[in-house]
Amino acid sequence: MFLDLLLDGSGRPLPERATVKSPAAISRFLNHAAWNTRQFCRVMRQHALQLLQHEWRLRPHQRPRLDLLVDLTSLEKSGKFADLDDWMHTFNSVHGVHLVVLYLCCGQLRLPWAVQVWRGKGTPSPAQLALKLLRTVPPALLSGKRRPRLHADGGFESIEFIQGVLAHGLDIVVGVRCTRKLEDGRQVRDLMVRGDLVKPTGLDQIMCVSWVWLHRNQEPEQRFVMSNLNLGGVYLARVGKGRWRIEAFFKTIKGRFGLERFAQHSKQGVFRWWCLSTLAFFLCHFQDLDSPVRTPQVWPDWGDLARTLRFSFVPEVRRQALLLELAALDAFQHAQNCVKT
């Protein structure tokens, strides 16, 4: 029943919108029912791993590069959540739960892989949590001739994070603040040539720096990116834009599959909500990959995908909901006829 709500595609899988089951039943399923959440996550991850390895087997001579994307997303919340006190914090002026997410991209595959909750000041930082997430990636995915690249924004530019990523045998493409200091006394914004090779202060690694101009407002905004790879200024700027794929994922899973709509007051209920929301994304993504007619490199219509999958995956729930609606309509018409007579 809850999967039926998620596959509505409207981004509002609220238990009170259920018809076949009561909101209380859905709440008990999320908060108290005895089903193994860890095993559920393990099965999803194993299936994602099998798909990724299958993608590589199909093209052994032109193996798609694995890109690992990490970012923090905020699920804004108001009100009191007593059991979530150590999860609810204010970050960048947003009060709610803040998640550090690891997202894998390989060819056409888009696989949310792992998540950590940021627990506020005095606890591991988002960058430290991201390094912890990297340890969940099987070594088999990080081996091969084409080294995987990790993409992150400027919130992950710390020396500890960059060195940790390089120690994992990964290349890194990370956003950088314009005020980041260099060993020669300059700041990143003082660079005049895209693709300059510089050494940031405190980092024993030569980094290539480039930038792009974003035209979002009236004034263009300059964004800097750096990498341990000498890719050249123009190409590094193009590669740096690959990080925005995780932003598209956040927009989709929030807007279509209700990731931030949870109203559960237990950590187990909230975590299960996130898991099932991710499952809905997975199912729709796999449905899109199996579609005989699809346009590569084009973000699909997730609403249409969700509604199609809803009828093919949970038809019994849809049938029961329609029967209840027809019964309510018959009862209403019968009552009106009685009044007229």
Coordinates of N, CA, C and O in Angstrom, one line a residue, residues 116-244:
Q116 N 24.5 8.7 5.2 CA 24.8 9.0 6.6 C 24.1 10.2 7.1 O 23.9 11.2 6.3
V117 N 23.7 10.2 8.4 CA 23.0 11.4 8.9 C 24.0 12.3 9.7 O 24.8 11.8 10.5
W118 N 24.1 13.5 9.3 CA 24.9 14.5 10.0 C 24.3 14.8 11.4 O 23.1 15.2 11.4
R119 N 25.0 14.7 12.5 CA 24.4 14.8 13.8 C 24.8 16.1 14.5 O 24.7 16.2 15.8
G120 N 25.2 17.1 13.8 CA 25.5 18.4 14.4 C 26.9 18.7 14.7 O 27.8 17.9 14.5
K121 N 27.1 19.9 15.2 CA 28.5 20.3 15.6 C 29.0 19.4 16.7 O 28.3 19.0 17.6
G122 N 30.4 19.2 16.6 CA 31.0 18.4 17.6 C 31.0 16.9 17.2 O 31.5 16.1 18.0
T123 N 30.3 16.5 16.1 CA 30.3 15.2 15.6 C 31.0 15.1 14.3 O 31.4 16.2 13.8
P124 N 31.3 13.9 13.7 CA 32.0 13.9 12.4 C 31.3 14.8 11.4 O 30.1 14.9 11.3
S125 N 32.2 15.5 10.7 CA 31.7 16.5 9.7 C 31.2 15.8 8.5 O 31.4 14.6 8.3
P126 N 30.4 16.5 7.6 CA 30.0 15.9 6.3 C 31.1 15.2 5.5 O 30.9 14.2 4.9
A127 N 32.3 15.9 5.5 CA 33.4 15.3 4.8 C 33.9 14.0 5.4 O 34.2 13.1 4.7
Q128 N 33.9 14.0 6.7 CA 34.3 12.7 7.4 C 33.3 11.6 7.2 O 33.6 10.4 7.0
L129 N 32.0 12.0 7.2 CA 31.0 11.0 6.9 C 31.1 10.5 5.4 O 30.8 9.3 5.2
A130 N 31.5 11.4 4.5 CA 31.6 11.0 3.1 C 32.7 9.9 3.0 O 32.6 9.0 2.2
L131 N 33.8 10.2 3.7 CA 34.9 9.2 3.7 C 34.5 7.8 4.3 O 34.9 6.8 3.8
K132 N 33.6 7.9 5.3 CA 33.1 6.6 5.8 C 32.2 5.9 4.8 O 32.2 4.7 4.7
L133 N 31.5 6.7 4.0 CA 30.6 6.1 2.9 C 31.5 5.4 1.9 O 31.1 4.4 1.3
L134 N 32.6 6.0 1.6 CA 33.5 5.4 0.6 C 33.9 4.0 0.9 O 34.1 3.1 0.1
R135 N 34.0 3.7 2.2 CA 34.4 2.4 2.7 C 33.4 1.3 2.4 O 33.7 0.1 2.6
T136 N 32.2 1.7 2.1 CA 31.1 0.8 1.8 C 31.1 0.3 0.3 O 30.4 -0.7 0.0
V137 N 32.0 0.9 -0.5 CA 32.0 0.5 -1.9 C 33.0 -0.7 -2.1 O 34.1 -0.7 -1.6
P138 N 32.5 -1.8 -2.7 CA 33.3 -3.0 -2.8 C 34.6 -2.7 -3.6 O 34.6 -1.9 -4.6
P139 N 35.7 -3.3 -3.2 CA 37.0 -3.0 -3.9 C 36.9 -3.4 -5.4 O 37.6 -2.8 -6.2
A140 N 36.1 -4.3 -5.7 CA 36.0 -4.7 -7.1 C 35.5 -3.6 -8.0 O 35.9 -3.5 -9.2
L141 N 34.8 -2.7 -7.5 CA 34.3 -1.5 -8.3 C 35.4 -0.5 -8.4 O 35.3 0.4 -9.3
L142 N 36.4 -0.5 -7.6 CA 37.4 0.6 -7.6 C 38.6 0.1 -8.4 O 39.6 0.9 -8.5
S143 N 38.6 -1.1 -8.9 CA 39.8 -1.6 -9.6 C 39.5 -1.5 -11.1 O 38.4 -1.2 -11.5
G144 N 40.5 -1.7 -11.9 CA 40.3 -1.7 -13.3 C 41.3 -0.6 -13.9 O 41.9 0.2 -13.2
K145 N 41.3 -0.6 -15.3 CA 42.2 0.4 -15.9 C 41.7 1.8 -15.8 O 42.5 2.7 -15.7
R146 N 40.4 2.0 -15.9 CA 39.9 3.4 -15.8 C 39.6 3.7 -14.3 O 38.6 3.2 -13.8
R147 N 40.4 4.5 -13.7 CA 40.3 4.8 -12.3 C 39.0 5.6 -12.1 O 38.7 6.6 -12.8
P148 N 38.2 5.2 -11.1 CA 37.0 6.0 -10.8 C 37.3 7.4 -10.3 O 38.4 7.7 -9.8
R149 N 36.4 8.3 -10.5 CA 36.5 9.7 -10.1 C 35.4 10.0 -9.0 O 34.3 9.6 -9.2
L150 N 35.9 10.7 -8.0 CA 34.9 11.2 -7.1 C 34.6 12.7 -7.3 O 35.6 13.5 -7.4
H151 N 33.4 13.0 -7.3 CA 32.9 14.4 -7.6 C 32.3 14.9 -6.3 O 31.5 14.2 -5.7
A152 N 32.6 16.1 -5.9 CA 32.0 16.7 -4.7 C 32.0 18.3 -4.9 O 32.8 18.8 -5.7
D153 N 31.2 18.9 -4.1 CA 31.2 20.4 -4.2 C 32.1 21.0 -3.2 O 32.9 20.3 -2.5
G154 N 32.1 22.3 -3.1 CA 33.0 23.1 -2.2 C 32.9 22.8 -0.7 O 33.9 23.1 0.0
G155 N 31.9 22.1 -0.3 CA 31.8 21.8 1.1 C 32.6 20.6 1.5 O 32.7 20.3 2.7
F156 N 33.3 20.0 0.5 CA 34.1 18.8 0.8 C 35.6 19.0 0.3 O 36.2 18.1 -0.1
E157 N 36.0 20.3 0.4 CA 37.4 20.6 -0.1 C 38.4 20.6 1.0 O 39.6 21.0 0.7
S158 N 38.1 20.0 2.1 CA 39.1 20.0 3.2 C 40.3 19.1 2.8 O 40.2 18.2 2.0
I159 N 41.5 19.4 3.4 CA 42.7 18.6 3.2 C 42.5 17.1 3.6 O 42.9 16.2 2.8
E160 N 41.8 16.9 4.7 CA 41.6 15.5 5.2 C 40.8 14.8 4.1 O 41.1 13.6 3.8
F161 N 39.7 15.4 3.6 CA 38.9 14.7 2.6 C 39.6 14.4 1.3 O 39.6 13.3 0.8
I162 N 40.3 15.4 0.8 CA 41.1 15.2 -0.5 C 42.1 14.1 -0.3 O 42.2 13.2 -1.2
Q163 N 42.9 14.1 0.8 CA 43.9 13.1 1.0 C 43.3 11.7 1.2 O 43.8 10.7 0.8
G164 N 42.1 11.7 1.9 CA 41.4 10.4 2.1 C 40.9 9.8 0.8 O 41.0 8.6 0.6
V165 N 40.4 10.6 -0.1 CA 40.0 10.1 -1.4 C 41.1 9.6 -2.2 O 41.0 8.5 -2.8
L166 N 42.2 10.4 -2.3 CA 43.4 9.9 -3.0 C 44.0 8.6 -2.4 O 44.5 7.7 -3.2
A167 N 43.9 8.5 -1.1 CA 44.4 7.2 -0.5 C 43.6 6.0 -0.8 O 44.0 4.9 -0.8
H168 N 42.3 6.3 -1.2 CA 41.4 5.2 -1.7 C 41.8 4.7 -3.1 O 41.1 3.8 -3.6
G169 N 42.7 5.4 -3.8 CA 43.0 5.1 -5.1 C 42.1 5.7 -6.1 O 41.9 5.2 -7.3
L170 N 41.4 6.8 -5.7 CA 40.4 7.5 -6.6 C 41.0 8.8 -7.1 O 41.8 9.4 -6.4
D171 N 40.6 9.2 -8.2 CA 40.9 10.6 -8.7 C 39.7 11.5 -8.1 O 38.6 11.0 -7.8
I172 N 40.0 12.8 -7.9 CA 39.0 13.6 -7.3 C 38.8 14.9 -8.2 O 39.7 15.4 -8.8
V173 N 37.5 15.3 -8.3 CA 37.1 16.6 -8.9 C 36.2 17.2 -7.9 O 35.1 16.8 -7.7
V174 N 36.7 18.3 -7.3 CA 36.0 18.9 -6.2 C 35.9 20.4 -6.4 O 36.8 21.1 -6.9
G175 N 34.8 21.0 -5.9 CA 34.6 22.4 -5.9 C 35.5 23.1 -4.9 O 35.9 22.4 -3.9
V176 N 35.9 24.3 -5.1 CA 36.8 25.0 -4.2 C 36.4 26.4 -4.1 O 35.9 27.1 -5.0
R177 N 36.6 27.0 -2.8 CA 36.2 28.4 -2.6 C 37.2 29.3 -3.3 O 38.4 29.0 -3.5
C178 N 36.7 30.4 -3.7 CA 37.5 31.4 -4.4 C 38.6 31.9 -3.5 O 39.6 32.5 -3.9
T179 N 38.4 31.8 -2.2 CA 39.4 32.4 -1.2 C 40.4 31.3 -0.7 O 41.2 31.6 0.2
R180 N 40.4 30.1 -1.3 CA 41.3 29.1 -0.9 C 42.7 29.6 -1.2 O 43.1 30.0 -2.3
K181 N 43.6 29.4 -0.2 CA 45.0 30.0 -0.3 C 45.9 28.9 -1.0 O 45.7 27.7 -0.8
L182 N 46.8 29.5 -1.7 CA 47.8 28.7 -2.4 C 49.2 28.9 -1.8 O 49.4 29.9 -1.1
E183 N 50.1 28.0 -2.0 CA 51.4 28.0 -1.3 C 52.2 29.3 -1.7 O 53.1 29.7 -1.0
D184 N 52.0 29.8 -2.9 CA 52.7 31.0 -3.4 C 52.1 32.3 -2.8 O 52.5 33.4 -3.2
G185 N 51.1 32.2 -1.9 CA 50.5 33.4 -1.3 C 49.3 33.9 -2.0 O 48.6 34.7 -1.5
R186 N 49.0 33.4 -3.2 CA 47.8 33.9 -3.9 C 46.6 33.1 -3.4 O 46.7 32.2 -2.7
Q187 N 45.4 33.6 -3.9 CA 44.2 32.9 -3.6 C 43.7 32.3 -5.0 O 44.1 32.7 -6.1
V188 N 42.8 31.4 -4.9 CA 42.3 30.7 -6.2 C 41.7 31.8 -7.1 O 41.9 31.7 -8.3
R189 N 41.0 32.8 -6.6 CA 40.4 33.8 -7.5 C 41.4 34.7 -8.2 O 41.1 35.4 -9.1
D190 N 42.7 34.6 -7.8 CA 43.8 35.4 -8.4 C 44.3 34.7 -9.7 O 45.1 35.3 -10.4
L191 N 43.9 33.5 -9.9 CA 44.4 32.8 -11.1 C 43.8 33.4 -12.4 O 42.6 33.7 -12.4
M192 N 44.6 33.5 -13.4 CA 44.2 34.1 -14.6 C 44.0 33.2 -15.8 O 43.4 33.5 -16.8
V193 N 44.6 32.0 -15.7 CA 44.5 31.0 -16.8 C 43.8 29.7 -16.3 O 44.3 29.1 -15.3
R194 N 42.8 29.3 -16.9 CA 42.1 28.0 -16.6 C 43.1 26.9 -16.9 O 43.7 26.8 -17.9
G195 N 43.1 25.9 -15.9 CA 44.0 24.8 -16.1 C 45.4 25.0 -15.4 O 46.3 24.1 -15.6
D196 N 45.6 26.1 -14.7 CA 46.8 26.3 -14.0 C 47.1 25.1 -13.0 O 46.1 24.6 -12.3
L197 N 48.3 24.7 -12.8 CA 48.7 23.7 -11.9 C 49.3 24.4 -10.7 O 50.3 25.2 -10.7
V198 N 48.7 24.2 -9.5 CA 49.0 25.0 -8.3 C 49.0 24.0 -7.1 O 48.6 22.8 -7.2
K199 N 49.6 24.4 -6.0 CA 49.6 23.6 -4.8 C 48.9 24.4 -3.7 O 49.4 25.4 -3.2
P200 N 47.7 23.9 -3.3 CA 47.0 24.6 -2.2 C 47.7 24.5 -0.9 O 48.4 23.5 -0.6
T201 N 47.6 25.5 0.0 CA 48.2 25.5 1.3 C 47.9 24.2 2.1 O 46.7 23.9 2.2
G202 N 48.9 23.5 2.6 CA 48.6 22.4 3.5 C 48.4 21.1 2.7 O 48.2 20.0 3.4
L203 N 48.4 21.1 1.4 CA 48.2 19.9 0.6 C 49.4 19.5 -0.2 O 49.9 20.3 -1.0
D204 N 49.9 18.3 0.0 CA 51.1 17.9 -0.7 C 50.7 17.2 -2.0 O 51.0 16.1 -2.3
Q205 N 50.0 18.0 -2.8 CA 49.5 17.5 -4.1 C 49.3 18.6 -5.1 O 48.7 19.6 -4.7
I206 N 49.9 18.5 -6.3 CA 49.7 19.5 -7.3 C 48.3 19.3 -7.8 O 47.8 18.2 -8.2
M207 N 47.5 20.4 -7.9 CA 46.1 20.4 -8.3 C 45.9 21.3 -9.6 O 46.6 22.3 -9.7
C208 N 45.1 20.8 -10.4 CA 44.7 21.6 -11.6 C 43.4 22.4 -11.3 O 42.4 21.8 -10.8
V209 N 43.4 23.7 -11.6 CA 42.2 24.5 -11.2 C 41.6 25.1 -12.5 O 42.3 25.6 -13.4
S210 N 40.3 25.1 -12.5 CA 39.6 25.7 -13.6 C 38.3 26.4 -13.0 O 38.1 26.3 -11.8
W211 N 37.4 26.9 -13.9 CA 36.2 27.5 -13.4 C 35.2 27.6 -14.5 O 35.5 27.5 -15.7
V212 N 34.0 27.8 -14.1 CA 32.8 28.0 -15.0 C 32.1 29.2 -14.5 O 32.2 29.6 -13.3
W213 N 31.3 29.8 -15.4 CA 30.4 30.9 -15.1 C 29.0 30.5 -15.1 O 28.5 29.9 -16.1
L214 N 28.3 30.7 -14.0 CA 26.9 30.3 -13.9 C 26.0 31.6 -14.1 O 26.2 32.6 -13.4
H215 N 25.1 31.5 -15.0 CA 24.2 32.7 -15.3 C 22.8 32.4 -14.7 O 21.9 32.2 -15.5
R216 N 22.8 32.4 -13.4 CA 21.5 32.1 -12.7 C 20.7 33.4 -12.4 O 19.5 33.5 -12.5
N217 N 21.5 34.5 -12.0 CA 20.9 35.7 -11.7 C 21.3 36.8 -12.7 O 21.9 36.4 -13.8
Q218 N 21.1 38.0 -12.4 CA 21.5 39.1 -13.4 C 23.0 39.1 -13.5 O 23.5 39.4 -14.6
E219 N 23.7 38.9 -12.4 CA 25.2 38.9 -12.4 C 25.7 37.4 -12.5 O 25.3 36.6 -11.7
P220 N 26.5 37.2 -13.5 CA 27.1 35.8 -13.6 C 27.9 35.5 -12.4 O 28.6 36.3 -11.8
E221 N 27.9 34.2 -12.0 CA 28.6 33.7 -10.8 C 29.7 32.8 -11.2 O 29.5 31.9 -12.0
Q222 N 30.9 33.0 -10.7 CA 32.1 32.2 -11.0 C 32.2 31.1 -10.0 O 32.3 31.3 -8.8
R223 N 32.3 29.9 -10.5 CA 32.5 28.7 -9.6 C 33.8 28.0 -10.0 O 34.1 27.7 -11.2
F224 N 34.6 27.7 -9.0 CA 35.9 27.1 -9.2 C 35.9 25.6 -8.9 O 35.1 25.1 -8.1
V225 N 36.7 24.8 -9.6 CA 36.8 23.4 -9.5 C 38.3 23.0 -9.6 O 39.0 23.6 -10.3
M226 N 38.7 22.0 -8.8 CA 40.1 21.6 -8.9 C 40.1 20.0 -8.9 O 39.2 19.4 -8.4
S227 N 41.2 19.5 -9.4 CA 41.4 18.1 -9.5 C 42.9 17.7 -9.4 O 43.8 18.5 -9.8
N228 N 43.1 16.5 -9.0 CA 44.5 16.0 -9.0 C 45.0 15.6 -10.4 O 46.1 15.3 -10.7
L229 N 44.0 15.6 -11.4 CA 44.3 15.2 -12.8 C 44.6 16.5 -13.6 O 43.8 17.5 -13.5
N230 N 45.5 16.5 -14.4 CA 45.8 17.6 -15.3 C 45.0 17.4 -16.6 O 45.5 16.9 -17.6
L231 N 43.8 17.9 -16.5 CA 42.8 17.7 -17.6 C 42.7 18.9 -18.5 O 42.0 18.8 -19.6
G232 N 43.4 19.9 -18.2 CA 43.3 21.1 -19.0 C 42.1 21.9 -18.5 O 41.1 21.4 -18.0
G233 N 42.1 23.2 -18.7 CA 41.1 24.1 -18.2 C 39.7 23.9 -18.7 O 38.7 23.8 -18.0
V234 N 39.6 23.7 -20.0 CA 38.3 23.6 -20.6 C 37.6 22.3 -20.3 O 36.5 22.2 -19.9
Y235 N 38.4 21.2 -20.4 CA 37.9 19.9 -20.1 C 37.6 19.7 -18.6 O 36.6 19.1 -18.3
L236 N 38.4 20.2 -17.7 CA 38.2 20.1 -16.3 C 36.9 20.8 -15.9 O 36.1 20.3 -15.1
A237 N 36.6 22.0 -16.6 CA 35.4 22.7 -16.3 C 34.2 21.9 -16.7 O 33.1 21.8 -16.0
R238 N 34.3 21.1 -17.9 CA 33.2 20.3 -18.3 C 33.0 19.1 -17.4 O 31.9 18.7 -17.1
V239 N 34.1 18.5 -17.0 CA 34.0 17.3 -16.1 C 33.4 17.8 -14.7 O 32.7 17.0 -14.1
G240 N 33.8 19.0 -14.3 CA 33.3 19.5 -13.0 C 31.8 19.6 -13.0 O 31.1 19.4 -11.9
K241 N 31.1 19.8 -14.1 CA 29.7 19.9 -14.2 C 29.0 18.6 -13.9 O 27.8 18.5 -13.6
G242 N 29.8 17.5 -14.0 CA 29.2 16.2 -13.8 C 28.7 16.0 -12.4 O 27.8 15.1 -12.1
R243 N 29.1 16.8 -11.4 CA 28.6 16.8 -10.1 C 27.2 17.1 -10.0 O 26.4 16.6 -9.0
W244 N 26.6 17.8 -10.9 CA 25.2 18.3 -10.8 C 24.3 17.1 -11.0 O 23.1 17.3 -10.8

